C-alpha cells in the first residue's frame, strides 16, 4: 500500500507545469518530513528499518532515502497553488482504485492532502461531517475502530477505519467490511439463537466441549464447565446412567439417538429432550433442550381434551336423557375414572340444608356412602353462604391442613384423606348441592386443571339439573295438558259423533213424509248414538194439552200409551226449555230423564224424551243434541202432516178433474147430436134456397155451427190425448208433400191479411223425404201453429215456417214478427182456454185449446216444444224424434 510521503513544512511557490523530477529536485534542498503510513517494504525491506526504526526521528533529507528499484508511483501533494511534497506509492493501480477501500492523507490543520476515487465516492466534500467524531488533532498513536458509515450513495456500510498519526498529519484507511460483518452477525445470531445446551463427551463421560444454551435452566451443575469432571460427577446418577446408555448406543450404531425424560429438581418437575449425535468413533455431541413448557402444554392439552370429553359425555347424557339420576350417575363415574380417585359423590341439600348423597362412584365398595344423609351444623352455620357465592375447597392432605375441627372430624369419620369440593349452583345463586371428590387411601395433590374441570362440570350440572327439573315440570304440565286434550278430544269426537247423528236423523226426517217412520228413525238413531236406556217421542193428545200419547218408543211396552203431562214438565216445555231430572217412569221405574220440547212454529206439539239409569248424567252437548233432534222431529212431523193434507187435497182435485173430464166428454158427445141435427137443417134450408135478405143471417148461423163443431172436436181430441186413449197411427209420410198441402190454404189467408208467408225446408227433399210419424197429429201440430201465427201477426209482418233436419230429430219452427207475448204470460200460453184477445189483430176469436192440443200431440210423439218471445218476435220450436220403424202397423 502507501509506503512513505515526503512533505515540506513550508510549501514552495512553483509553476504548475513543474515536472515530477523538477519538484523532487526543488524539495531535496529543503528540510523534509517522512511520514510512515503502513509497515510495508519498499523493495525487499529496504525502507522498513529506515522508516520504523525510530518513529520519533523522522526528519531526514530526501537524498538519504533509498528509493525503490522498480519505480513506484509518485504523486505530488499540493497545498493550494504551492507544492507541499511528494507521495511515494508502491501498490498496484487496482488497490488505489479498489471500490471497497477509501484512502486519504490529512494534515494537522484538517486539510485533505490527497485521496483515492473511493474516498471521493463515499465521503465527497462531507468527509469532515461524516468522520467528525474522530479527534484528529489529539492523535499520538494509531487509532482504529469498526463502525457503521452512511456513504454519499445512501448505503449503510460496516467499515473498519484506521488512522496513523505522523508528524504534520495523519494517514486514513477506511475498509468496507459489510460482507464479513454480515456473515459474522449471522453466525453470532445463530449461536445466540440456539437454545440448547451443547456438550461434547467421549466414551468415558469426559466433557471435551461445553456451551450452555440461551434458555437452558433445567439443572445448574452442567452450567459450570469443568473438563476434569465426568458427567457422573456433575449429573444425578440416574440421569448420568441414562445419558451414557444413549452415548454408547449412538457410538455403537453411529446414528443419532433422541430421548426425553423427566427430572425433579428442588421439588419441581422438568422435562428435557436430548439428541446424541456421534462425532467420531469415540466422541458424541449432545444437544440438550428444555421442553418443560412444551410437555406441560401437551399435558394441559391432553387434560383439556379429557375435560372436554367429560363435559361432552355429560352434555350428551343430558341430551339423550333428561333423567336427573342418569345425569348425576354419569358425572360421578366419568370424574372418578378421569381423576383416578377413590370416591366421587353428589351431595344434595334439602330446604333445611341437610344433605343426602344422591349419586356416587367408588373405586372400592368399602368407600360407598350412597343414600346416606349427613347433618352438618357447622356447614349450615358457617359454610353455606360461602359455597353459595362459589367458594371451592381444595385440600391435598386433611391431616396437615388448617381446617376447622368440626370439619376435620366429619371428613375423618368418612375416611377422607384429600378433599375437593365444588358447589352446584342453580339460577338466582341457589345452592342445590356439592360435587365432591374424595381420596381415601392417602393425600392427593389436586392440580389446577382438576379444579377447573370440576368447576366447569358443576356449571354444566347446574344447567342440567335446571333442565331436568324444567323437564319434570314440563312433563307434569304436559300430562295435565294431555289429560285436558284427551278430554277435549273426547268432547270434540262426541260433538262430531253428535253432528253426524244429527245429520243422519235430519236427512232421514227430510227424506221421509211418514210421521211414524220419522219418529222411529229419530228414536232408534238416538238409542244407538247416545247409549241411552230408552228413547221416546210424546205427542200432545188433547186440545188443552194436559195429556200426551207416546207416538214411538224403543221399548214396545210404552208404544201408544197415554198419560197425563207433569205440570212442572209442561211449564218448562211452554217456555221452550228442556228439563233434566230423576223420576219414576211409567214403564221403566226409577230413571233419569231428559225432555226436550217439540214446537210447530209457536205451538207445542210434543217432546223428545231420553232415559238413562238413575245417577247417570247428560252432558251439555247431549242436551243440545236432544234439543236439535227434537226440532228436526217437529219439522218432520209438520212436513208429514202437511204432506198428508196435500195428499187429501190432491185426491180431491183429481176427483174434481175426473168429474170435469167425464162431464166434458159427456157434454161433447151430447152436443154432437144437436150439432148434427143443426147441420141437416142448414143443408135443407140451403137446398130450398136462401133469400138474399136472409143470406147474411144464414152465413152467421153456419159459421157459428162450424165454430161450435170445432170446439166440440177439440175438446174431444184434447180429452182423448190427456186421458191416454188416443193411440198413435204411425206411417211413413213424405214431409215436403204433406207440408205443401197444409200451407196451401194459408197462402191465400196471409195474402188477404197482407202478411209475408215463407216456407223453408232444409235437406228434406233428399235425405229425409220420408218421416215415420202420426200423420194426423203431425198435421194438427203444423196447422195449429200456423193458424195461431196468422191470427196474431199484424199486416206487413212475416210468418215463417221452417223445417230442418238435425241429428236424430225433425225441427219444426214457426216464427211470426210484429208481436211479442208478455213475459208474465208466457208460462200460461199452453194452459187450456187461455187466450190473448188483445193481440188478436183480426178478431178471429178461438177456443184457447189450440196450443194445449199442440203440446199434448208433441208429447205423445215423444218430442218437446219451446217458446221464445222477445224483441217483437215470437217463435215456437217443435223437436220430433223419429218413431221406430217396427212400430208401423
Coordinates of C-alpha atoms in Angstrom, one line a residue, residues 271-847:
X271 CA -38.7 -32.2 31.0
X272 CA -35.8 -32.3 28.6
X273 CA -35.1 -33.7 25.2
X274 CA -31.5 -34.9 24.5
X275 CA -30.2 -35.5 21.0
X276 CA -27.0 -37.6 20.9
X277 CA -25.1 -37.4 17.6
X278 CA -21.7 -39.3 17.1
X279 CA -18.8 -37.0 16.0
X280 CA -16.3 -39.8 15.5
X281 CA -15.6 -43.3 16.9
X282 CA -15.2 -42.1 20.5
X283 CA -17.0 -38.8 20.9
X284 CA -20.5 -37.5 20.6
X285 CA -22.1 -34.1 20.6
X286 CA -25.2 -33.8 22.8
X287 CA -27.8 -31.2 22.4
X288 CA -30.0 -30.8 25.5
X289 CA -33.2 -28.8 25.1
X290 CA -35.6 -27.7 27.9
X291 CA -39.1 -28.9 26.7
X292 CA -40.8 -28.4 30.1
X293 CA -43.2 -25.8 28.7
X294 CA -44.0 -27.9 25.7
X295 CA -44.7 -31.0 27.7
X296 CA -46.8 -29.1 30.2
X297 CA -48.7 -27.6 27.2
X298 CA -49.1 -31.1 25.8
X299 CA -50.3 -32.4 29.2
X300 CA -52.6 -29.4 29.5
X301 CA -53.9 -30.1 26.0
X302 CA -54.5 -33.7 27.0
X303 CA -56.2 -32.6 30.2
X304 CA -58.2 -30.1 28.3
X305 CA -59.2 -32.9 25.8
X306 CA -60.2 -35.1 28.7
X307 CA -62.1 -32.2 30.3
X308 CA -63.9 -31.5 27.0
X309 CA -64.6 -35.3 26.6
X310 CA -66.1 -35.5 30.0
X311 CA -68.2 -32.4 29.6
X312 CA -69.3 -33.6 26.2
X313 CA -70.2 -37.0 27.7
X314 CA -72.3 -35.3 30.3
X315 CA -73.8 -33.0 27.8
X316 CA -74.5 -36.0 25.5
X317 CA -76.1 -37.7 28.5
X318 CA -78.2 -34.6 29.1
X319 CA -79.3 -34.6 25.5
X320 CA -80.0 -38.3 25.4
X321 CA -81.8 -38.3 28.7
X322 CA -83.2 -35.6 30.8
X323 CA -83.5 -38.0 33.7
X324 CA -81.7 -36.4 36.6
X325 CA -80.5 -39.7 38.1
X326 CA -78.8 -40.7 34.8
X327 CA -77.1 -37.4 34.5
X328 CA -75.7 -37.5 38.1
X329 CA -74.5 -41.1 37.8
X330 CA -72.8 -40.4 34.5
X331 CA -71.0 -37.4 36.0
X332 CA -69.6 -39.1 39.1
X333 CA -68.5 -42.2 37.2
X334 CA -66.6 -40.2 34.5
X335 CA -65.0 -37.8 37.0
X336 CA -63.7 -40.7 39.2
X337 CA -62.2 -42.5 36.2
X338 CA -60.6 -39.4 34.8
X339 CA -59.1 -38.3 38.2
X340 CA -58.3 -41.9 39.3
X341 CA -59.6 -41.2 42.8
X342 CA -61.4 -43.3 45.4
X343 CA -64.8 -41.6 45.6
X344 CA -66.8 -39.0 43.8
X345 CA -70.2 -38.1 45.2
X346 CA -73.2 -35.7 44.6
X347 CA -74.3 -34.2 47.9
X348 CA -77.8 -32.7 47.5
X349 CA -79.4 -30.2 50.0
X350 CA -83.0 -30.0 51.1
X351 CA -84.7 -26.9 52.2
X352 CA -83.1 -27.2 55.7
X353 CA -79.6 -27.6 54.3
X354 CA -79.5 -31.2 55.3
X355 CA -77.5 -33.1 52.7
X356 CA -78.1 -36.5 51.2
X357 CA -75.6 -38.4 48.9
X358 CA -77.8 -39.0 45.8
X359 CA -75.1 -40.3 43.4
X360 CA -71.7 -41.8 43.8
X361 CA -68.9 -43.6 42.1
X362 CA -66.3 -45.5 44.2
X363 CA -63.1 -47.5 43.5
X364 CA -64.0 -50.0 46.2
X365 CA -67.4 -50.8 47.7
X366 CA -65.9 -50.1 51.2
X367 CA -65.9 -46.4 50.3
X368 CA -69.6 -46.3 49.4
X369 CA -71.8 -43.7 51.1
X370 CA -74.8 -43.7 48.7
X371 CA -78.1 -42.7 50.2
X372 CA -76.6 -41.5 53.5
X373 CA -77.9 -38.3 55.0
X374 CA -75.4 -36.0 56.7
X375 CA -76.4 -33.4 59.2
X376 CA -73.6 -30.9 59.4
X377 CA -74.5 -27.9 61.7
X378 CA -71.0 -26.5 61.1
X379 CA -71.8 -26.3 57.4
X380 CA -75.2 -24.8 58.0
X381 CA -73.9 -22.0 60.1
X382 CA -70.5 -21.1 58.6
X383 CA -70.1 -22.6 55.1
X384 CA -73.4 -22.4 53.3
X385 CA -73.2 -18.8 52.3
X386 CA -69.6 -19.1 51.1
X387 CA -70.4 -22.1 48.8
X388 CA -73.5 -20.2 47.6
X389 CA -71.1 -17.5 46.4
X390 CA -69.0 -20.0 44.5
X391 CA -66.4 -21.0 47.1
X392 CA -64.2 -24.0 46.3
X393 CA -62.4 -26.3 48.8
X394 CA -59.2 -28.0 47.7
X395 CA -57.3 -29.9 50.5
X396 CA -54.4 -32.2 49.5
X397 CA -53.9 -33.6 53.0
X398 CA -56.6 -33.0 55.6
X399 CA -54.2 -34.1 58.4
X400 CA -51.8 -31.3 57.5
X401 CA -54.3 -28.5 56.8
X402 CA -55.7 -25.7 58.9
X403 CA -59.4 -26.7 58.6
X404 CA -61.9 -26.3 61.4
X405 CA -62.0 -29.1 63.9
X406 CA -65.7 -29.9 63.2
X407 CA -64.9 -30.3 59.5
X408 CA -61.8 -32.4 60.2
X409 CA -63.8 -34.8 62.4
X410 CA -66.5 -35.1 59.7
X411 CA -64.0 -35.9 57.0
X412 CA -62.1 -38.3 59.2
X413 CA -65.4 -40.0 60.0
X414 CA -65.8 -40.9 56.4
X415 CA -62.2 -41.9 55.8
X416 CA -61.3 -38.8 53.7
X417 CA -57.6 -38.1 53.2
X418 CA -57.8 -35.5 50.5
X419 CA -60.9 -33.4 49.6
X420 CA -62.0 -31.3 46.6
X421 CA -65.4 -29.7 46.8
X422 CA -67.2 -27.5 44.2
X423 CA -70.7 -26.1 44.7
X424 CA -73.5 -26.8 42.3
X425 CA -75.4 -23.6 41.9
X426 CA -78.7 -23.0 40.1
X427 CA -80.2 -19.8 38.8
X428 CA -80.5 -16.9 41.3
X429 CA -77.5 -18.2 43.2
X430 CA -79.5 -21.1 44.7
X431 CA -77.2 -23.7 46.2
X432 CA -78.5 -27.1 45.1
X433 CA -75.7 -29.3 46.3
X434 CA -72.0 -30.1 46.1
X435 CA -69.8 -32.1 43.7
X436 CA -67.2 -33.7 46.0
X437 CA -64.1 -35.8 45.1
X438 CA -62.5 -37.8 47.9
X439 CA -59.2 -39.7 48.1
X440 CA -59.3 -42.2 50.9
X441 CA -56.0 -44.1 50.5
X442 CA -53.7 -41.1 51.1
X443 CA -53.1 -37.4 50.3
X444 CA -53.7 -36.3 46.8
X445 CA -52.2 -33.2 45.0
X446 CA -55.1 -31.6 43.2
X447 CA -53.8 -30.0 40.0
X448 CA -55.3 -26.6 39.0
X449 CA -56.8 -28.2 35.9
X450 CA -58.8 -30.6 38.1
X451 CA -60.3 -27.7 39.9
X452 CA -61.1 -26.1 36.6
X453 CA -62.6 -29.3 35.4
X454 CA -64.9 -29.7 38.4
X455 CA -65.9 -26.1 38.3
X456 CA -67.0 -26.5 34.6
X457 CA -68.7 -29.7 35.4
X458 CA -70.6 -28.1 38.3
X459 CA -71.8 -25.4 36.0
X460 CA -72.9 -28.0 33.5
X461 CA -74.6 -29.9 36.2
X462 CA -76.4 -26.8 37.4
X463 CA -77.7 -26.3 33.8
X464 CA -78.6 -30.0 33.5
X465 CA -80.4 -30.0 36.9
X466 CA -82.4 -27.0 35.9
X467 CA -83.2 -28.6 32.5
X468 CA -84.2 -31.8 34.3
X469 CA -86.4 -30.0 36.8
X470 CA -87.9 -28.0 34.0
X471 CA -88.4 -31.2 32.0
X472 CA -90.1 -32.8 35.1
X473 CA -92.3 -29.7 35.4
X474 CA -92.9 -29.8 31.7
X475 CA -93.8 -33.4 31.8
X476 CA -96.3 -32.8 34.6
X477 CA -97.7 -29.9 32.7
X478 CA -97.8 -32.0 29.5
X479 CA -99.5 -34.8 31.4
X480 CA -102.1 -32.3 32.7
X481 CA -102.4 -30.8 29.2
X482 CA -102.6 -34.2 27.6
X483 CA -105.4 -35.1 30.0
X484 CA -107.2 -31.9 29.1
X485 CA -106.5 -32.5 25.4
X486 CA -107.8 -36.1 25.7
X487 CA -110.9 -34.8 27.4
X488 CA -111.3 -32.1 24.8
X489 CA -110.7 -34.6 22.0
X490 CA -113.3 -36.8 23.5
X491 CA -115.7 -33.9 23.7
X492 CA -114.8 -33.0 20.1
X493 CA -115.2 -36.6 19.0
X494 CA -118.6 -36.6 20.8
X495 CA -119.5 -33.4 19.1
X496 CA -118.5 -34.9 15.7
X497 CA -120.5 -38.0 16.5
X498 CA -123.4 -35.9 17.6
X499 CA -123.1 -33.8 14.5
X500 CA -123.0 -37.0 12.4
X501 CA -126.0 -38.3 14.3
X502 CA -127.9 -35.1 13.9
X503 CA -127.1 -35.1 10.1
X504 CA -128.3 -38.7 9.8
X505 CA -131.5 -38.0 11.6
X506 CA -132.1 -34.8 9.7
X507 CA -131.6 -36.5 6.4
X508 CA -133.8 -39.3 7.4
X509 CA -136.5 -36.9 8.6
X510 CA -136.4 -34.8 5.5
X511 CA -136.4 -37.8 3.2
X512 CA -139.5 -39.3 4.9
X513 CA -143.0 -38.0 4.8
X514 CA -144.5 -40.6 7.1
X515 CA -144.9 -39.4 10.7
X516 CA -144.5 -42.8 12.3
X517 CA -141.4 -43.6 10.2
X518 CA -139.9 -40.2 11.1
X519 CA -140.3 -40.8 14.8
X520 CA -138.9 -44.4 14.5
X521 CA -135.8 -43.2 12.6
X522 CA -135.1 -40.5 15.3
X523 CA -135.7 -42.7 18.3
X524 CA -133.6 -45.7 17.0
X525 CA -130.8 -43.4 16.0
X526 CA -130.7 -41.7 19.4
X527 CA -130.7 -45.2 21.1
X528 CA -127.6 -46.2 19.0
X529 CA -125.8 -42.8 19.1
X530 CA -126.2 -41.7 22.7
X531 CA -126.1 -45.0 24.6
X532 CA -129.3 -44.4 26.5
X533 CA -131.6 -46.9 28.1
X534 CA -134.6 -45.8 26.1
X535 CA -135.9 -43.0 24.0
X536 CA -139.5 -42.0 23.0
X537 CA -141.5 -39.2 21.4
X538 CA -144.6 -38.0 23.2
X539 CA -147.3 -36.2 21.2
X540 CA -149.9 -34.0 22.9
X541 CA -153.2 -35.8 22.8
X542 CA -155.9 -33.2 23.6
X543 CA -156.7 -29.6 22.8
X544 CA -155.9 -28.2 26.3
X545 CA -152.5 -30.1 26.2
X546 CA -152.8 -31.9 29.6
X547 CA -152.3 -35.5 28.3
X548 CA -149.9 -37.0 25.8
X549 CA -149.6 -40.1 23.7
X550 CA -146.4 -42.0 23.1
X551 CA -146.0 -41.7 19.3
X552 CA -143.0 -44.0 19.2
X553 CA -140.7 -45.7 21.8
X554 CA -137.8 -48.1 21.6
X555 CA -139.5 -50.1 24.3
X556 CA -142.5 -51.7 22.7
X557 CA -144.4 -51.8 26.0
X558 CA -144.5 -48.0 26.0
X559 CA -145.8 -47.6 22.5
X560 CA -149.2 -46.0 22.3
X561 CA -149.6 -45.3 26.0
X562 CA -151.4 -42.2 27.1
X563 CA -150.5 -40.4 30.3
X564 CA -151.0 -37.0 31.9
X565 CA -148.3 -34.4 31.4
X566 CA -146.5 -33.4 34.6
X567 CA -147.3 -29.7 35.4
X568 CA -143.6 -28.9 36.1
X569 CA -142.5 -30.5 32.8
X570 CA -145.3 -28.8 31.0
X571 CA -144.3 -25.4 32.4
X572 CA -140.7 -25.8 31.1
X573 CA -141.9 -27.0 27.7
X574 CA -144.1 -24.0 27.3
X575 CA -141.0 -21.8 27.9
X576 CA -139.1 -23.6 25.1
X577 CA -136.8 -25.1 27.8
X578 CA -135.5 -28.7 28.2
X579 CA -135.8 -30.3 31.6
X580 CA -133.4 -32.8 33.2
X581 CA -134.3 -34.7 36.4
X582 CA -134.7 -38.1 38.1
X583 CA -138.2 -39.5 38.5
X584 CA -140.3 -42.6 38.4
X585 CA -141.1 -43.6 34.8
X586 CA -144.4 -45.1 33.7
X587 CA -142.8 -48.1 32.0
X588 CA -139.2 -48.3 33.3
X589 CA -139.4 -47.3 37.0
X590 CA -136.8 -45.1 38.6
X591 CA -134.7 -43.3 35.9
X592 CA -133.0 -40.1 34.8
X593 CA -135.0 -38.2 32.2
X594 CA -134.1 -35.5 29.7
X595 CA -137.1 -34.0 28.0
X596 CA -136.7 -31.6 25.0
X597 CA -139.8 -29.7 23.6
X598 CA -141.0 -30.0 20.0
X599 CA -142.7 -27.0 18.5
X600 CA -144.6 -26.5 15.3
X601 CA -143.9 -22.8 14.8
X602 CA -145.4 -21.4 18.1
X603 CA -147.5 -24.5 19.0
X604 CA -146.2 -27.2 21.4
X605 CA -146.9 -30.5 19.6
X606 CA -144.9 -32.9 21.8
X607 CA -141.5 -33.7 23.3
X608 CA -138.4 -35.9 22.9
X609 CA -137.6 -38.0 26.0
X610 CA -134.2 -39.6 26.7
X611 CA -133.9 -42.1 29.5
X612 CA -130.9 -43.3 31.5
X613 CA -130.3 -45.3 34.6
X614 CA -130.6 -43.5 38.0
X615 CA -127.5 -41.5 38.7
X616 CA -126.3 -41.3 35.1
X617 CA -125.9 -37.8 33.8
X618 CA -126.5 -36.0 30.5
X619 CA -123.8 -33.6 29.3
X620 CA -124.4 -30.1 27.9
X621 CA -123.6 -31.4 24.4
X622 CA -126.1 -34.2 24.8
X623 CA -128.8 -31.8 25.9
X624 CA -128.1 -29.5 22.9
X625 CA -128.2 -32.5 20.6
X626 CA -131.5 -33.6 22.1
X627 CA -133.0 -30.2 21.5
X628 CA -131.7 -30.1 17.9
X629 CA -133.2 -33.5 17.2
X630 CA -136.5 -32.5 18.8
X631 CA -136.6 -29.5 16.5
X632 CA -135.9 -31.8 13.5
X633 CA -138.6 -34.2 14.6
X634 CA -141.0 -31.3 14.9
X635 CA -140.1 -30.2 11.4
X636 CA -140.5 -33.8 10.1
X637 CA -143.9 -34.1 11.8
X638 CA -145.1 -30.8 10.4
X639 CA -143.9 -31.8 6.9
X640 CA -145.6 -35.2 7.2
X641 CA -148.8 -33.7 8.3
X642 CA -148.7 -31.1 5.6
X643 CA -147.9 -33.8 3.1
X644 CA -151.0 -35.8 4.3
X645 CA -153.1 -32.6 4.0
X646 CA -151.7 -32.0 0.5
X647 CA -152.4 -35.6 -0.5
X648 CA -156.0 -35.2 0.5
X649 CA -156.2 -32.0 -1.5
X650 CA -154.6 -33.7 -4.5
X651 CA -157.1 -36.5 -4.2
X652 CA -159.9 -34.1 -4.1
X653 CA -158.5 -32.2 -7.1
X654 CA -158.0 -35.4 -9.0
X655 CA -161.6 -36.4 -8.3
X656 CA -162.8 -33.0 -9.4
X657 CA -160.7 -33.2 -12.6
X658 CA -162.0 -36.7 -13.3
X659 CA -165.6 -35.5 -12.9
X660 CA -164.8 -32.5 -15.1
X661 CA -163.3 -34.7 -17.8
X662 CA -166.3 -37.0 -17.6
X663 CA -168.6 -34.0 -17.8
X664 CA -166.7 -32.6 -20.8
X665 CA -166.7 -35.9 -22.6
X666 CA -170.4 -36.4 -21.9
X667 CA -171.3 -32.9 -22.9
X668 CA -169.1 -33.1 -26.0
X669 CA -170.8 -36.3 -27.1
X670 CA -174.2 -34.9 -26.2
X671 CA -173.5 -31.8 -28.2
X672 CA -172.7 -33.8 -31.3
X673 CA -176.4 -34.8 -31.7
X674 CA -177.9 -31.3 -31.9
X675 CA -175.0 -30.1 -34.0
X676 CA -175.7 -33.0 -36.4
X677 CA -179.4 -32.0 -36.5
X678 CA -178.4 -28.4 -37.0
X679 CA -176.2 -29.3 -39.9
X680 CA -179.0 -31.3 -41.5
X681 CA -181.4 -28.3 -41.1
X682 CA -178.9 -25.9 -42.6
X683 CA -178.4 -28.2 -45.6
X684 CA -182.2 -28.4 -46.1
X685 CA -182.5 -24.6 -45.9
X686 CA -179.7 -24.2 -48.3
X687 CA -181.3 -26.8 -50.6
X688 CA -184.6 -24.9 -50.7
X689 CA -182.7 -21.7 -51.3
X690 CA -182.0 -18.7 -49.1
X691 CA -183.4 -15.3 -49.9
X692 CA -180.9 -12.6 -50.3
X693 CA -182.2 -10.7 -47.3
X694 CA -181.6 -13.9 -45.2
X695 CA -178.2 -14.7 -46.7
X696 CA -176.3 -12.8 -44.0
X697 CA -178.1 -14.5 -41.2
X698 CA -177.6 -17.9 -42.8
X699 CA -173.8 -17.3 -43.1
X700 CA -173.7 -16.3 -39.4
X701 CA -175.6 -19.4 -38.4
X702 CA -173.3 -21.7 -40.5
X703 CA -170.1 -20.0 -39.1
X704 CA -171.3 -20.4 -35.5
X705 CA -172.2 -24.0 -36.2
X706 CA -168.7 -24.6 -37.6
X707 CA -167.2 -22.9 -34.6
X708 CA -169.2 -24.9 -32.2
X709 CA -168.4 -28.1 -34.0
X710 CA -164.6 -27.2 -33.9
X711 CA -164.9 -26.6 -30.2
X712 CA -166.5 -29.9 -29.6
X713 CA -163.9 -31.7 -31.7
X714 CA -161.0 -30.0 -30.0
X715 CA -162.5 -30.9 -26.6
X716 CA -162.9 -34.5 -27.5
X717 CA -159.5 -34.7 -29.1
X718 CA -157.8 -33.0 -26.1
X719 CA -159.7 -35.2 -23.7
X720 CA -158.5 -38.2 -25.7
X721 CA -154.9 -37.0 -25.6
X722 CA -154.9 -36.2 -21.9
X723 CA -156.6 -39.5 -20.9
X724 CA -154.2 -41.6 -23.0
X725 CA -156.9 -43.2 -25.0
X726 CA -155.6 -41.7 -28.2
X727 CA -153.4 -44.4 -29.9
X728 CA -150.6 -43.5 -32.4
X729 CA -151.3 -44.3 -36.0
X730 CA -147.8 -44.4 -37.5
X731 CA -147.0 -44.1 -41.1
X732 CA -144.1 -43.0 -43.3
X733 CA -145.0 -39.7 -44.7
X734 CA -143.4 -37.5 -47.5
X735 CA -142.8 -34.5 -45.4
X736 CA -142.5 -31.9 -48.2
X737 CA -145.7 -33.1 -49.9
X738 CA -147.7 -33.0 -46.7
X739 CA -146.3 -29.6 -45.8
X740 CA -147.3 -28.2 -49.2
X741 CA -150.9 -29.4 -48.8
X742 CA -151.1 -27.9 -45.3
X743 CA -149.8 -24.4 -46.2
X744 CA -151.9 -24.0 -49.4
X745 CA -155.0 -22.5 -47.6
X746 CA -152.7 -20.3 -45.5
X747 CA -151.2 -18.8 -48.6
X748 CA -154.5 -17.2 -49.5
X749 CA -155.2 -16.3 -46.0
X750 CA -151.9 -14.5 -45.4
X751 CA -152.3 -12.7 -48.8
X752 CA -155.7 -11.5 -47.7
X753 CA -154.2 -10.2 -44.4
X754 CA -151.2 -8.7 -46.3
X755 CA -148.8 -10.9 -44.4
X756 CA -145.5 -12.3 -45.8
X757 CA -145.5 -16.1 -45.6
X758 CA -142.3 -18.0 -46.1
X759 CA -141.7 -21.8 -46.1
X760 CA -138.2 -23.1 -45.7
X761 CA -137.2 -26.8 -45.9
X762 CA -133.6 -27.8 -45.4
X763 CA -132.5 -31.2 -46.6
X764 CA -136.0 -32.7 -46.5
X765 CA -136.2 -33.3 -50.3
X766 CA -133.4 -35.8 -50.2
X767 CA -132.2 -37.5 -47.0
X768 CA -135.4 -37.0 -45.1
X769 CA -138.0 -37.2 -47.7
X770 CA -139.8 -39.8 -45.6
X771 CA -140.5 -39.5 -41.8
X772 CA -142.2 -42.0 -39.6
X773 CA -144.9 -40.3 -37.5
X774 CA -148.6 -40.0 -36.9
X775 CA -149.9 -38.0 -39.9
X776 CA -153.0 -36.7 -38.1
X777 CA -151.0 -35.4 -35.1
X778 CA -148.3 -34.0 -37.4
X779 CA -150.8 -32.1 -39.5
X780 CA -152.6 -30.9 -36.3
X781 CA -149.3 -29.5 -34.9
X782 CA -148.4 -27.6 -38.0
X783 CA -151.9 -26.3 -38.7
X784 CA -152.5 -25.1 -35.1
X785 CA -149.1 -23.2 -35.1
X786 CA -149.7 -21.6 -38.5
X787 CA -153.3 -20.7 -37.5
X788 CA -152.0 -19.2 -34.3
X789 CA -149.4 -17.2 -36.2
X790 CA -151.9 -15.9 -38.8
X791 CA -154.3 -14.8 -36.0
X792 CA -151.7 -12.7 -34.1
X793 CA -149.5 -11.4 -36.9
X794 CA -150.2 -7.7 -38.0
X795 CA -150.3 -6.7 -41.6
X796 CA -146.8 -6.2 -43.2
X797 CA -145.1 -8.7 -40.9
X798 CA -143.6 -12.1 -41.6
X799 CA -144.7 -15.6 -40.9
X800 CA -142.0 -18.2 -41.4
X801 CA -142.4 -22.0 -41.4
X802 CA -139.1 -23.7 -41.3
X803 CA -138.4 -27.5 -41.3
X804 CA -134.9 -28.8 -41.0
X805 CA -133.0 -31.9 -40.2
X806 CA -130.9 -32.2 -37.0
X807 CA -129.2 -35.3 -35.6
X808 CA -131.9 -37.8 -35.0
X809 CA -134.8 -35.3 -35.0
X810 CA -137.1 -33.1 -37.1
X811 CA -137.3 -29.5 -36.0
X812 CA -140.4 -27.5 -36.9
X813 CA -140.1 -23.8 -36.4
X814 CA -142.9 -21.2 -36.7
X815 CA -141.9 -17.6 -36.4
X816 CA -144.2 -14.5 -36.6
X817 CA -142.9 -11.0 -36.3
X818 CA -144.5 -7.8 -35.0
X819 CA -145.9 -9.4 -31.9
X820 CA -144.5 -10.3 -28.5
X821 CA -146.1 -12.3 -25.7
X822 CA -145.6 -10.6 -22.3
X823 CA -143.1 -12.4 -20.2
X824 CA -145.5 -12.8 -17.3
X825 CA -148.0 -14.7 -19.6
X826 CA -145.5 -16.9 -21.4
X827 CA -145.8 -19.6 -18.8
X828 CA -149.6 -19.8 -19.3
X829 CA -149.6 -20.0 -23.0
X830 CA -150.2 -23.8 -23.1
X831 CA -153.0 -23.7 -20.5
X832 CA -156.4 -24.7 -21.7
X833 CA -158.8 -21.9 -22.6
X834 CA -156.0 -19.3 -22.2
X835 CA -156.2 -16.6 -24.8
X836 CA -154.7 -13.2 -25.6
X837 CA -157.6 -11.3 -27.2
X838 CA -155.8 -8.0 -27.1
X839 CA -153.2 -9.4 -29.5
X840 CA -155.8 -10.9 -32.0
X841 CA -155.5 -8.3 -34.8
X842 CA -158.2 -10.0 -36.9
X843 CA -160.8 -10.7 -34.2
X844 CA -161.0 -14.3 -35.2
X845 CA -161.5 -15.5 -31.6
X846 CA -160.8 -19.0 -30.6
X847 CA -161.4 -21.7 -28.0

